[in-house]
Short mmCIF file of C-alpha atoms and ligand atoms in Angstrom, two decimals:
data_model
loop_
_atom_site.label_atom_id
_atom_site.label_comp_id
_atom_site.label_asym_id
_atom_site.label_seq_id
_atom_site.Cartn_x
_atom_site.Cartn_y
_atom_site.Cartn_z
CA MET A 1009 -31.82 -3.64 10.64
CA SER A 1010 -34.63 -1.58 12.03
CA GLU A 1011 -37.73 -2.94 13.72
CA GLN A 1012 -39.67 -2.00 10.59
CA ASP A 1013 -37.65 -4.30 8.37
CA ILE A 1014 -38.45 -7.49 10.24
CA ILE A 1015 -40.31 -9.83 7.90
CA ARG A 1016 -43.21 -11.33 9.87
CA VAL A 1017 -43.87 -14.89 8.75
CA MET A 1018 -46.77 -17.19 9.50
CA ILE A 1019 -46.76 -20.95 8.87
CA VAL A 1020 -49.83 -22.96 7.89
CA ASP A 1021 -49.30 -26.72 7.74
CA ASP A 1022 -51.32 -29.56 9.22
CA ILE A 1023 -48.22 -31.61 10.05
CA THR A 1024 -46.74 -30.61 13.42
CA GLU A 1025 -43.26 -31.75 12.48
CA THR A 1026 -43.23 -29.62 9.32
CA ARG A 1027 -44.32 -26.56 11.27
CA GLU A 1028 -41.58 -27.15 13.83
CA ASN A 1029 -38.95 -27.73 11.14
CA LEU A 1030 -39.88 -24.54 9.35
CA LYS A 1031 -39.69 -22.61 12.59
CA LYS A 1032 -36.24 -24.05 13.28
CA LEU A 1033 -35.02 -23.17 9.79
CA LEU A 1034 -36.03 -19.57 10.35
CA LEU A 1035 -35.06 -19.27 13.99
CA PHE A 1036 -31.65 -17.70 13.49
CA GLU A 1037 -32.42 -15.84 10.30
CA ARG A 1038 -31.82 -12.13 10.78
CA GLY A 1039 -34.74 -9.96 9.94
CA VAL A 1040 -37.22 -12.85 9.79
CA GLU A 1041 -39.58 -13.67 12.62
CA VAL A 1042 -42.16 -16.45 12.80
CA VAL A 1043 -45.13 -14.72 14.38
CA GLY A 1044 -47.57 -17.62 14.32
CA ALA A 1045 -48.36 -21.11 13.12
CA ALA A 1046 -51.67 -22.71 12.22
CA ALA A 1047 -52.56 -26.35 11.72
CA SER A 1048 -55.39 -25.97 9.21
CA GLY A 1049 -56.70 -23.71 6.49
CA GLU A 1050 -59.48 -22.45 8.75
CA GLU A 1051 -57.09 -21.65 11.57
CA GLY A 1052 -54.68 -20.05 9.10
CA ILE A 1053 -57.37 -17.68 7.81
CA ALA A 1054 -58.36 -16.64 11.33
CA LEU A 1055 -54.81 -16.21 12.55
CA GLY A 1056 -53.73 -14.44 9.37
CA LYS A 1057 -56.49 -11.85 9.71
CA GLN A 1058 -55.51 -11.29 13.33
CA LEU A 1059 -51.71 -11.23 12.95
CA ARG A 1060 -51.53 -9.68 9.48
CA PRO A 1061 -48.14 -11.25 8.68
CA ASP A 1062 -46.05 -10.13 5.71
CA VAL A 1063 -45.51 -13.64 4.36
CA VAL A 1064 -47.47 -16.87 4.80
CA LEU A 1065 -45.88 -20.26 4.17
CA MET A 1066 -48.90 -22.27 3.12
CA ASP A 1067 -49.13 -26.02 2.69
CA ILE A 1068 -51.54 -27.02 -0.06
CA ASN A 1069 -52.76 -30.42 1.07
CA MET A 1070 -54.65 -30.03 4.32
CA PRO A 1071 -57.90 -31.51 5.51
CA GLY A 1072 -60.79 -29.05 5.43
CA ILE A 1073 -60.07 -25.83 3.55
CA ASP A 1074 -56.98 -26.50 1.46
CA GLY A 1075 -54.03 -24.13 1.19
CA ILE A 1076 -55.05 -22.75 -2.18
CA SER A 1077 -58.49 -21.65 -0.97
CA ALA A 1078 -57.09 -20.36 2.33
CA GLY A 1079 -54.41 -18.42 0.45
CA GLU A 1080 -56.99 -16.94 -1.87
CA ILE A 1081 -59.07 -15.71 1.07
CA LEU A 1082 -56.06 -14.31 2.90
CA THR A 1083 -54.64 -12.40 -0.06
CA ARG A 1084 -58.08 -10.90 -0.60
CA GLU A 1085 -58.68 -9.96 3.03
CA VAL A 1086 -55.25 -8.91 4.22
CA PRO A 1087 -53.77 -6.33 1.84
CA GLY A 1088 -50.04 -6.68 1.29
CA LEU A 1089 -49.91 -10.24 2.59
CA GLN A 1090 -47.81 -12.52 0.38
CA ILE A 1091 -48.32 -16.26 0.01
CA ILE A 1092 -45.67 -18.89 -0.64
CA MET A 1093 -47.31 -22.19 -1.47
CA MET A 1094 -45.59 -25.40 -0.48
CA SER A 1095 -46.26 -28.75 -2.05
CA VAL A 1096 -44.59 -31.95 -3.05
CA GLN A 1097 -43.34 -32.52 -6.57
CA GLY A 1098 -45.64 -33.91 -9.23
CA GLU A 1099 -48.56 -31.66 -8.46
CA ALA A 1100 -48.21 -29.44 -11.49
CA ASP A 1101 -51.84 -28.46 -11.54
CA TYR A 1102 -51.43 -26.97 -8.09
CA LEU A 1103 -48.95 -24.47 -9.41
CA ARG A 1104 -51.46 -23.10 -11.82
CA ARG A 1105 -54.25 -23.05 -9.25
CA SER A 1106 -51.94 -21.43 -6.70
CA MET A 1107 -51.07 -18.67 -9.11
CA LEU A 1108 -54.69 -18.08 -9.87
CA ALA A 1109 -55.27 -17.84 -6.13
CA GLY A 1110 -52.66 -15.10 -5.91
CA ALA A 1111 -49.64 -17.00 -4.59
CA ARG A 1112 -46.33 -15.29 -5.22
CA GLU A 1113 -44.10 -18.35 -5.10
CA PHE A 1114 -44.35 -22.07 -5.14
CA LEU A 1115 -41.83 -24.15 -3.20
CA ILE A 1116 -41.53 -27.81 -3.98
CA LYS A 1117 -40.83 -29.96 -0.93
CA PRO A 1118 -38.25 -30.80 0.17
CA PHE A 1119 -36.55 -27.43 -0.13
CA SER A 1120 -33.44 -26.07 1.51
CA ALA A 1121 -33.19 -23.31 4.09
CA ASP A 1122 -31.54 -21.16 1.44
CA GLU A 1123 -34.41 -21.59 -0.97
CA LEU A 1124 -36.92 -20.84 1.74
CA ILE A 1125 -35.20 -17.70 2.94
CA THR A 1126 -34.55 -16.41 -0.56
CA SER A 1127 -38.21 -16.92 -1.40
CA ILE A 1128 -39.38 -15.16 1.75
CA ARG A 1129 -37.16 -12.16 1.09
CA ARG A 1130 -38.16 -12.02 -2.56
CA VAL A 1131 -41.90 -12.10 -2.01
CA TYR A 1132 -41.54 -9.59 0.80
CA GLU A 1133 -39.71 -7.23 -1.54
CA LEU A 1134 -42.27 -7.80 -4.28
CA GLY A 1135 -45.05 -7.08 -1.81
CA ARG A 1136 -43.55 -3.72 -0.99
CA GLN A 1137 -43.44 -2.62 -4.60
CA PRO A 1138 -46.27 -1.17 -6.60
CA PRO A 1139 -47.51 -3.98 -8.82
CA LEU A 1140 -46.52 -3.59 -12.43
CA ALA A 1141 -44.20 -0.77 -13.37
CA ALA A 1142 -41.71 -1.25 -10.58
CA VAL A 1143 -41.61 -4.99 -10.94
CA ALA A 1144 -41.01 -4.77 -14.64
CA SER A 1145 -37.91 -2.65 -14.07
CA ARG A 1146 -36.36 -4.99 -11.53
CA PRO A 1147 -33.25 -6.92 -12.55
CA ALA A 1148 -33.66 -10.63 -13.15
CA SER A 1149 -33.83 -12.66 -9.98
CA PRO A 1150 -31.03 -15.10 -9.22
CA GLY A 1151 -33.48 -17.95 -9.64
CA SER A 1152 -33.89 -17.25 -13.31
CA HIS A 1153 -30.31 -18.15 -14.11
CA PRO A 1154 -29.02 -21.66 -14.59
CA GLY A 1155 -26.70 -23.05 -11.99
CA THR A 1156 -28.21 -21.31 -8.99
CA PRO A 1157 -29.51 -23.29 -6.04
CA TYR A 1158 -33.16 -22.48 -6.72
CA ALA A 1159 -34.00 -25.39 -8.95
CA ASN A 1160 -36.89 -26.40 -6.72
CA THR A 1161 -38.50 -23.00 -6.72
CA ILE A 1162 -40.95 -21.72 -9.24
CA HIS A 1163 -41.44 -17.98 -9.24
CA PRO A 1164 -44.80 -16.98 -10.59
CA ALA A 1165 -44.04 -13.36 -9.89
CA THR A 1166 -40.40 -13.22 -10.96
CA PRO A 1167 -39.83 -10.50 -13.53
CA GLN A 1168 -38.47 -11.63 -16.88
CA PRO A 1169 -34.82 -10.91 -17.65
CA PRO A 1170 -34.31 -7.99 -20.00
CA PRO A 1171 -34.12 -8.93 -23.67
CA THR A 1172 -30.49 -9.24 -24.68
CA ARG A 1173 -30.80 -11.87 -27.34
CA THR A 1174 -30.87 -12.09 -31.06
CA GLY A 1175 -33.46 -14.63 -32.16
CA ARG A 1176 -37.13 -14.34 -31.40
CA ILE A 1177 -38.87 -17.14 -29.56
CA ILE A 1178 -42.52 -17.83 -30.30
CA ALA A 1179 -44.20 -20.53 -28.21
CA ALA A 1180 -47.62 -21.95 -29.00
CA PHE A 1181 -49.80 -23.04 -26.10
CA GLY A 1182 -53.18 -24.69 -26.53
CA ALA A 1183 -55.99 -23.59 -24.24
CA LYS A 1184 -57.10 -27.20 -24.43
CA GLY A 1185 -55.69 -30.37 -25.95
CA GLY A 1186 -56.77 -30.82 -29.55
CA VAL A 1187 -57.25 -27.15 -30.43
CA GLY A 1188 -54.59 -27.55 -33.14
CA THR A 1189 -51.47 -26.21 -31.43
CA SER A 1190 -49.01 -28.64 -32.98
CA THR A 1191 -50.62 -28.45 -36.39
CA LEU A 1192 -50.58 -24.66 -36.43
CA ILE A 1193 -47.06 -24.13 -35.13
CA ALA A 1194 -45.62 -26.63 -37.63
CA ASN A 1195 -47.39 -24.92 -40.53
CA LEU A 1196 -46.54 -21.49 -39.18
CA ALA A 1197 -42.85 -22.39 -39.07
CA ILE A 1198 -42.92 -23.31 -42.74
CA ALA A 1199 -44.97 -20.26 -43.67
CA LEU A 1200 -42.47 -18.03 -41.83
CA GLN A 1201 -39.68 -19.31 -44.02
CA GLU A 1202 -41.58 -18.10 -47.03
CA VAL A 1203 -42.56 -14.78 -45.51
CA ARG A 1204 -39.08 -14.02 -44.22
CA LYS A 1205 -36.80 -15.51 -46.81
CA GLY A 1206 -33.22 -16.07 -45.78
CA THR A 1207 -33.98 -16.21 -42.08
CA ARG A 1208 -32.98 -19.18 -39.98
CA ILE A 1209 -36.01 -20.83 -38.47
CA ALA A 1210 -36.07 -23.58 -35.88
CA LEU A 1211 -38.99 -25.59 -34.60
CA LEU A 1212 -38.68 -27.18 -31.17
CA ASP A 1213 -41.09 -29.89 -30.15
CA GLY A 1214 -41.63 -28.94 -26.52
CA ASP A 1215 -44.12 -31.72 -25.86
CA PHE A 1216 -41.41 -33.94 -24.46
CA GLN A 1217 -43.69 -36.86 -23.66
CA PHE A 1218 -46.04 -37.01 -26.61
CA GLY A 1219 -44.46 -34.80 -29.22
CA ASP A 1220 -46.29 -34.87 -32.56
CA ILE A 1221 -44.02 -32.72 -34.68
CA GLY A 1222 -42.08 -35.69 -36.06
CA VAL A 1223 -45.28 -37.29 -37.29
CA LEU A 1224 -46.82 -34.05 -38.55
CA LEU A 1225 -43.77 -33.32 -40.68
CA ASN A 1226 -42.96 -36.93 -41.49
CA LEU A 1227 -39.56 -36.76 -39.89
CA ASN A 1228 -38.08 -39.95 -38.57
CA ARG A 1229 -34.77 -39.66 -36.98
CA ALA A 1230 -33.07 -41.03 -33.95
CA ARG A 1231 -31.73 -37.71 -32.75
CA SER A 1232 -33.72 -35.58 -30.37
CA ILE A 1233 -33.39 -32.96 -27.67
CA ILE A 1234 -32.01 -35.72 -25.43
CA ASP A 1235 -28.78 -35.67 -27.42
CA LEU A 1236 -28.36 -32.00 -26.58
CA CYS A 1237 -29.08 -32.63 -22.89
CA GLU A 1238 -26.42 -35.31 -22.78
CA HIS A 1239 -23.82 -32.86 -24.05
CA ILE A 1240 -25.21 -29.67 -22.63
CA ASP A 1241 -21.82 -28.02 -22.29
CA GLU A 1242 -21.03 -28.48 -25.96
CA LEU A 1243 -23.87 -26.63 -27.63
CA ASP A 1244 -21.99 -25.09 -30.54
CA ALA A 1245 -23.49 -24.39 -33.95
CA GLN A 1246 -22.20 -27.59 -35.52
CA PHE A 1247 -23.41 -29.86 -32.76
CA ILE A 1248 -26.85 -28.28 -32.72
CA ALA A 1249 -27.07 -28.61 -36.50
CA ASP A 1250 -26.10 -32.29 -36.23
CA VAL A 1251 -28.80 -33.02 -33.70
CA MET A 1252 -31.57 -31.13 -35.48
CA THR A 1253 -33.53 -32.81 -38.23
CA ASN A 1254 -33.87 -31.14 -41.63
CA HIS A 1255 -37.30 -30.79 -43.15
CA PRO A 1256 -37.28 -30.63 -46.99
CA SER A 1257 -38.54 -27.04 -46.74
CA GLY A 1258 -35.30 -26.02 -45.02
CA LEU A 1259 -36.83 -25.91 -41.58
CA LYS A 1260 -34.62 -27.25 -38.78
CA VAL A 1261 -36.49 -29.29 -36.22
CA LEU A 1262 -35.46 -30.31 -32.73
CA LEU A 1263 -37.52 -33.40 -32.11
CA ALA A 1264 -38.98 -34.63 -28.83
CA PRO A 1265 -37.48 -37.71 -27.18
CA PRO A 1266 -38.36 -41.01 -28.85
CA SER A 1267 -40.21 -42.32 -25.78
CA PRO A 1268 -42.24 -40.58 -23.06
CA GLU A 1269 -40.19 -41.65 -20.05
CA MET A 1270 -37.14 -39.93 -21.51
CA ALA A 1271 -38.82 -36.58 -20.84
CA ASP A 1272 -37.63 -36.96 -17.25
CA LEU A 1273 -34.03 -36.63 -18.42
CA ILE A 1274 -34.64 -33.03 -19.51
CA THR A 1275 -34.04 -30.61 -16.67
CA ILE A 1276 -35.01 -26.98 -16.37
CA GLU A 1277 -31.34 -26.01 -16.60
CA HIS A 1278 -31.02 -28.04 -19.81
CA LEU A 1279 -33.98 -26.21 -21.25
CA LYS A 1280 -32.65 -22.79 -20.38
CA SER A 1281 -29.31 -23.59 -22.01
CA ILE A 1282 -30.97 -25.03 -25.10
CA LEU A 1283 -33.26 -22.04 -25.51
CA ALA A 1284 -30.32 -19.67 -25.15
CA ALA A 1285 -28.34 -21.63 -27.75
CA LEU A 1286 -31.24 -21.78 -30.21
CA ARG A 1287 -31.75 -18.06 -29.79
CA ASP A 1288 -28.11 -17.52 -30.65
CA HIS A 1289 -28.23 -19.62 -33.80
CA PHE A 1290 -31.67 -18.87 -35.25
CA ASP A 1291 -33.69 -15.80 -36.14
CA TYR A 1292 -36.94 -17.41 -35.10
CA VAL A 1293 -37.42 -20.28 -32.71
CA LEU A 1294 -40.93 -21.70 -32.73
CA ILE A 1295 -41.99 -24.01 -29.95
CA ASP A 1296 -44.86 -26.44 -29.67
CA THR A 1297 -45.86 -26.95 -26.03
CA PRO A 1298 -48.22 -29.41 -24.38
CA THR A 1299 -51.33 -28.07 -22.68
CA SER A 1300 -50.13 -28.26 -19.09
CA PHE A 1301 -48.46 -26.02 -16.58
CA GLY A 1302 -45.64 -28.42 -15.84
CA GLU A 1303 -42.29 -26.93 -14.99
CA SER A 1304 -40.78 -27.52 -18.39
CA THR A 1305 -43.70 -25.91 -20.21
CA LEU A 1306 -43.52 -22.90 -17.91
CA THR A 1307 -39.81 -22.62 -18.62
CA LEU A 1308 -40.53 -22.59 -22.35
CA LEU A 1309 -43.31 -20.04 -21.96
CA ASP A 1310 -41.17 -17.86 -19.68
CA GLY A 1311 -38.36 -17.96 -22.21
CA ALA A 1312 -40.59 -16.99 -25.13
CA ASP A 1313 -40.97 -13.46 -26.44
CA ILE A 1314 -44.41 -14.27 -27.72
CA VAL A 1315 -46.89 -16.85 -26.53
CA LEU A 1316 -49.52 -17.75 -29.07
CA LEU A 1317 -52.46 -18.83 -26.99
CA ILE A 1318 -54.59 -21.02 -29.20
CA THR A 1319 -58.28 -21.48 -28.63
CA THR A 1320 -61.20 -22.73 -30.68
CA PRO A 1321 -64.79 -21.48 -30.70
CA GLU A 1322 -65.85 -23.95 -28.02
CA ILE A 1323 -66.80 -23.18 -24.44
CA PRO A 1324 -64.16 -25.29 -22.62
CA ALA A 1325 -61.33 -23.86 -24.72
CA ILE A 1326 -62.66 -20.32 -24.31
CA LYS A 1327 -62.91 -20.81 -20.56
CA ASN A 1328 -59.32 -22.08 -20.38
CA ALA A 1329 -58.05 -19.22 -22.51
CA THR A 1330 -59.55 -16.82 -19.98
CA LEU A 1331 -57.80 -18.72 -17.20
CA PHE A 1332 -54.53 -18.57 -19.09
CA PHE A 1333 -54.69 -14.79 -19.27
CA ASP A 1334 -55.16 -14.73 -15.50
CA VAL A 1335 -52.13 -16.98 -15.07
CA SER A 1336 -50.05 -14.89 -17.44
CA GLU A 1337 -50.86 -11.87 -15.31
CA GLN A 1338 -49.61 -13.75 -12.26
CA LEU A 1339 -46.51 -14.68 -14.22
CA LYS A 1340 -46.01 -10.97 -14.88
CA TYR A 1341 -45.96 -11.47 -18.63
CA ASP A 1342 -46.23 -8.22 -20.53
CA GLU A 1343 -49.68 -7.74 -21.92
CA GLU A 1344 -48.32 -7.84 -25.46
CA LYS A 1345 -46.56 -11.13 -24.87
CA VAL A 1346 -49.65 -13.31 -25.13
CA LEU A 1347 -51.46 -13.22 -28.45
CA LEU A 1348 -54.80 -14.92 -28.76
CA LEU A 1349 -55.25 -17.07 -31.80
CA LEU A 1350 -58.61 -18.49 -32.77
CA ASN A 1351 -58.28 -21.78 -34.65
CA LYS A 1352 -60.92 -23.87 -36.42
CA TYR A 1353 -62.89 -20.72 -36.98
CA ASP A 1354 -66.02 -21.00 -39.05
CA PRO A 1355 -68.15 -17.87 -39.05
CA ARG A 1356 -71.17 -19.91 -40.18
CA THR A 1357 -71.29 -22.12 -37.13
CA GLY A 1358 -70.54 -21.96 -33.46
CA ILE A 1359 -69.65 -18.94 -31.38
CA THR A 1360 -68.73 -15.77 -33.22
CA ALA A 1361 -65.31 -14.15 -32.96
CA GLU A 1362 -66.91 -11.09 -31.42
CA ALA A 1363 -68.58 -13.16 -28.70
CA ILE A 1364 -65.27 -14.90 -27.99
CA ARG A 1365 -63.41 -11.63 -27.77
CA ALA A 1366 -66.02 -10.27 -25.41
CA SER A 1367 -65.92 -13.38 -23.25
CA ILE A 1368 -62.13 -13.63 -22.98
CA LYS A 1369 -61.82 -9.83 -22.81
CA HIS A 1370 -58.79 -9.85 -25.06
CA PRO A 1371 -58.49 -9.00 -28.71
CA ILE A 1372 -58.15 -11.86 -31.13
CA PHE A 1373 -54.78 -11.45 -32.82
CA ALA A 1374 -55.65 -13.70 -35.73
CA ALA A 1375 -58.09 -16.39 -36.76
CA VAL A 1376 -57.41 -19.54 -38.75
CA SER A 1377 -60.27 -21.12 -40.62
CA ARG A 1378 -61.62 -24.55 -40.00
CA GLU A 1379 -60.99 -26.87 -42.90
CA ASP A 1380 -61.38 -30.42 -41.73
CA ARG A 1381 -60.67 -32.24 -44.94
CA ILE A 1382 -57.58 -30.30 -45.92
CA VAL A 1383 -56.03 -30.28 -42.47
CA ASN A 1384 -56.74 -33.92 -41.70
CA THR A 1385 -55.48 -35.12 -45.06
CA ALA A 1386 -52.29 -33.12 -44.63
CA ILE A 1387 -51.74 -34.54 -41.15
CA ASN A 1388 -52.27 -38.09 -42.27
CA GLN A 1389 -49.80 -37.62 -45.10
CA GLY A 1390 -47.25 -35.99 -42.86
CA LEU A 1391 -47.26 -32.99 -45.16
CA PRO A 1392 -47.94 -29.44 -43.97
CA PHE A 1393 -51.05 -27.98 -45.59
CA VAL A 1394 -49.30 -24.66 -46.29
CA LEU A 1395 -47.25 -26.67 -48.79
CA THR A 1396 -49.83 -29.08 -50.16
CA GLN A 1397 -52.79 -26.68 -50.28
CA PRO A 1398 -51.27 -23.21 -50.41
CA ARG A 1399 -54.40 -21.65 -51.87
CA SER A 1400 -56.78 -23.01 -49.27
CA GLN A 1401 -58.23 -20.57 -46.79
CA VAL A 1402 -56.54 -22.28 -43.88
CA SER A 1403 -53.12 -21.87 -45.55
CA LEU A 1404 -53.78 -18.26 -46.44
CA ASP A 1405 -54.74 -17.62 -42.83
CA VAL A 1406 -51.52 -19.17 -41.54
CA VAL A 1407 -49.42 -17.18 -43.99
CA GLN A 1408 -51.25 -14.03 -42.93
CA LEU A 1409 -50.48 -14.93 -39.31
CA ALA A 1410 -46.80 -15.35 -40.17
CA LYS A 1411 -46.80 -11.92 -41.80
CA MET A 1412 -48.39 -10.35 -38.79
CA LEU A 1413 -45.88 -11.94 -36.47
CA VAL A 1414 -42.88 -10.67 -38.35
CA ALA A 1415 -44.28 -7.24 -39.02
CA VAL A 1416 -41.71 -4.72 -37.87
CA PRO A 1417 -42.22 -1.02 -37.13
CA GLY A 1418 -42.72 0.67 -40.45
CA ASP A 1419 -44.45 -2.38 -41.89
CA GLU A 1420 -48.14 -2.91 -41.57
CA PRO A 1421 -49.07 -2.77 -37.89
CA ALA A 1422 -48.50 -6.12 -36.27
CA LEU A 1423 -51.33 -6.01 -33.81
CA THR A 1424 -54.27 -5.41 -36.08
CA PRO A 1425 -56.83 -8.06 -35.24
CA ALA A 1426 -57.10 -10.30 -38.25
CA VAL A 1427 -60.66 -11.39 -37.68
CA SER A 1428 -62.61 -9.72 -40.38
CA THR A 1429 -64.89 -10.56 -43.19
CA ALA A 1430 -62.47 -9.02 -45.67
CA ALA A 1431 -61.10 -11.29 -48.35
CA PRO A 1432 -57.75 -12.73 -47.37
CA GLN A 1433 -54.71 -11.18 -48.99
CA PRO A 1434 -53.24 -13.24 -51.77
CA VAL A 1435 -49.85 -14.74 -51.13
CA LYS A 1436 -47.60 -12.94 -53.59
CA LYS A 1437 -44.54 -15.12 -53.69
CA ARG A 1438 -44.87 -18.80 -53.62
CA SER A 1439 -41.56 -20.02 -54.90
CA LEU A 1440 -40.70 -22.19 -51.95
CA PHE A 1441 -44.16 -23.65 -51.87
CA GLY A 1442 -44.17 -24.15 -55.60
CA LYS A 1443 -40.78 -25.75 -55.58
CA LEU A 1444 -41.75 -28.22 -52.94
CA LEU A 1445 -45.07 -29.01 -54.50
CA ASN A 1446 -43.52 -29.75 -57.87
CA ARG A 1447 -40.95 -32.08 -56.45
N1 LIG B 144 -57.81 -25.25 -38.81
C1 LIG B 144 -58.21 -26.50 -38.60
N2 LIG B 144 -59.30 -26.99 -39.23
C2 LIG B 144 -59.71 -28.24 -39.02
N3 LIG B 144 -59.11 -29.12 -38.20
C3 LIG B 144 -58.02 -28.70 -37.55
C4 LIG B 144 -57.50 -27.38 -37.71
N4 LIG B 144 -56.41 -27.26 -36.92
C5 LIG B 144 -56.26 -28.44 -36.30
N5 LIG B 144 -57.21 -29.31 -36.66
C6 LIG B 144 -57.38 -30.69 -36.18
O1 LIG B 144 -57.37 -30.71 -34.77
C7 LIG B 144 -56.82 -31.92 -34.30
C8 LIG B 144 -55.84 -31.66 -33.20
O2 LIG B 144 -54.70 -31.02 -33.71
P1 LIG B 144 -53.33 -30.96 -32.91
O3 LIG B 144 -52.44 -30.07 -33.69
O4 LIG B 144 -52.83 -32.31 -32.58
O5 LIG B 144 -53.82 -30.24 -31.58
P2 LIG B 144 -53.04 -29.99 -30.20
O6 LIG B 144 -51.58 -29.96 -30.50
O7 LIG B 144 -53.56 -28.66 -29.74
O8 LIG B 144 -53.44 -31.10 -29.30
C9 LIG B 144 -56.22 -32.62 -35.50
O9 LIG B 144 -57.04 -33.70 -35.83
C10 LIG B 144 -56.26 -31.59 -36.61
O10 LIG B 144 -56.54 -32.19 -37.83
MG1 LIG B 145 -50.00 -31.08 -29.63
#
């Protein structure tokens, strides 16, 4: 290996022992050299500017300037420098903040020498590539496959594996709790069945602690995703069908665990296997996710082909939607992957769609009207409003959204922003809705 290929690493951690341990781990690693170590964020910034290392191993929790702020300053001031953030488990919010600060990887302590070295080599390679085009054409990293020893590593910058699957995964993510994520995705799933008759549609409740899908669709059943996790090597069509709950509309639902603490039993590897299996057995897999950047939510979002980012015309939700687009850039999601959906839209009050689009700097893919009475009544009855109130504006909007999502080349263009003052298109066929309503 030539002199040029030595990866120059700097360590920033306030705990002496950690710095020494990291040095030891890297001591005999070929092609990696620890060029400096700093005991605080301030020192790290100064030393980083002076040494200009290729990779910085940065602790988050330090007195004074924390690792996230120090990393942000360093990535800005030293071009080409790559940051790997290090933190202990259970600090999910740090991941998101780290990514916003430009970190390439996030290692959860304790991590192994293998994980550390793999991460260093990966971010170094990423740093040498031009940002988007080259990264997009890279093969999937080993860490994105189940069964590899990288379970403790989260890769904000890891390119997505190439699409080789059959079903399409659409995950809904709320910019803020309460924007209507669960309500919309449940109704969208049912609307999709009508729009694409004969397709197999699954709805996965990805809010493993406080999943609402069971209540929203009035489904009470003992089986949940936990049953799949317990038999993860046996995910054949029959077993999956047995575990999923049937909604009267024909929708198959994979419910969240019956109690919050059971969420801990679901691992990232479980989730990857379950997503792969659902993709094999369904044409569309819709996922409700909680508003957090926990590992499991990120796994669901990573695995999705489309992320519906849901916001409402309120400042905090708009602000978070903007943040989400920044994060999705860090996650190297294709620009077309994240579609902005404006819920609870009422052109007569609040912030206009145009102002929201201008603020978030992304087109609004579709808007769903605010209809408090209809939506709340439907929720309290455990009946989706697309079935109980198919002619209401909110239902027409959701059906229109479903049509836009399934639009294929040759159909009407999928990406036409749906926010307009034009009258909504009537729903032509309503047989499923009608059938269910007349039950
Ligand atoms: N289009 C809408 N119009 C009026 N109220 C809505 C609409 N969509 C959702 N809501 C209301 O918003 C609240 C939160 O919905 P929920 O689906 O639980 O949000 P989230 O999953 O994002 O936390 C519910 O009370 C629901 O009735
Ligand atoms: Mg929800």
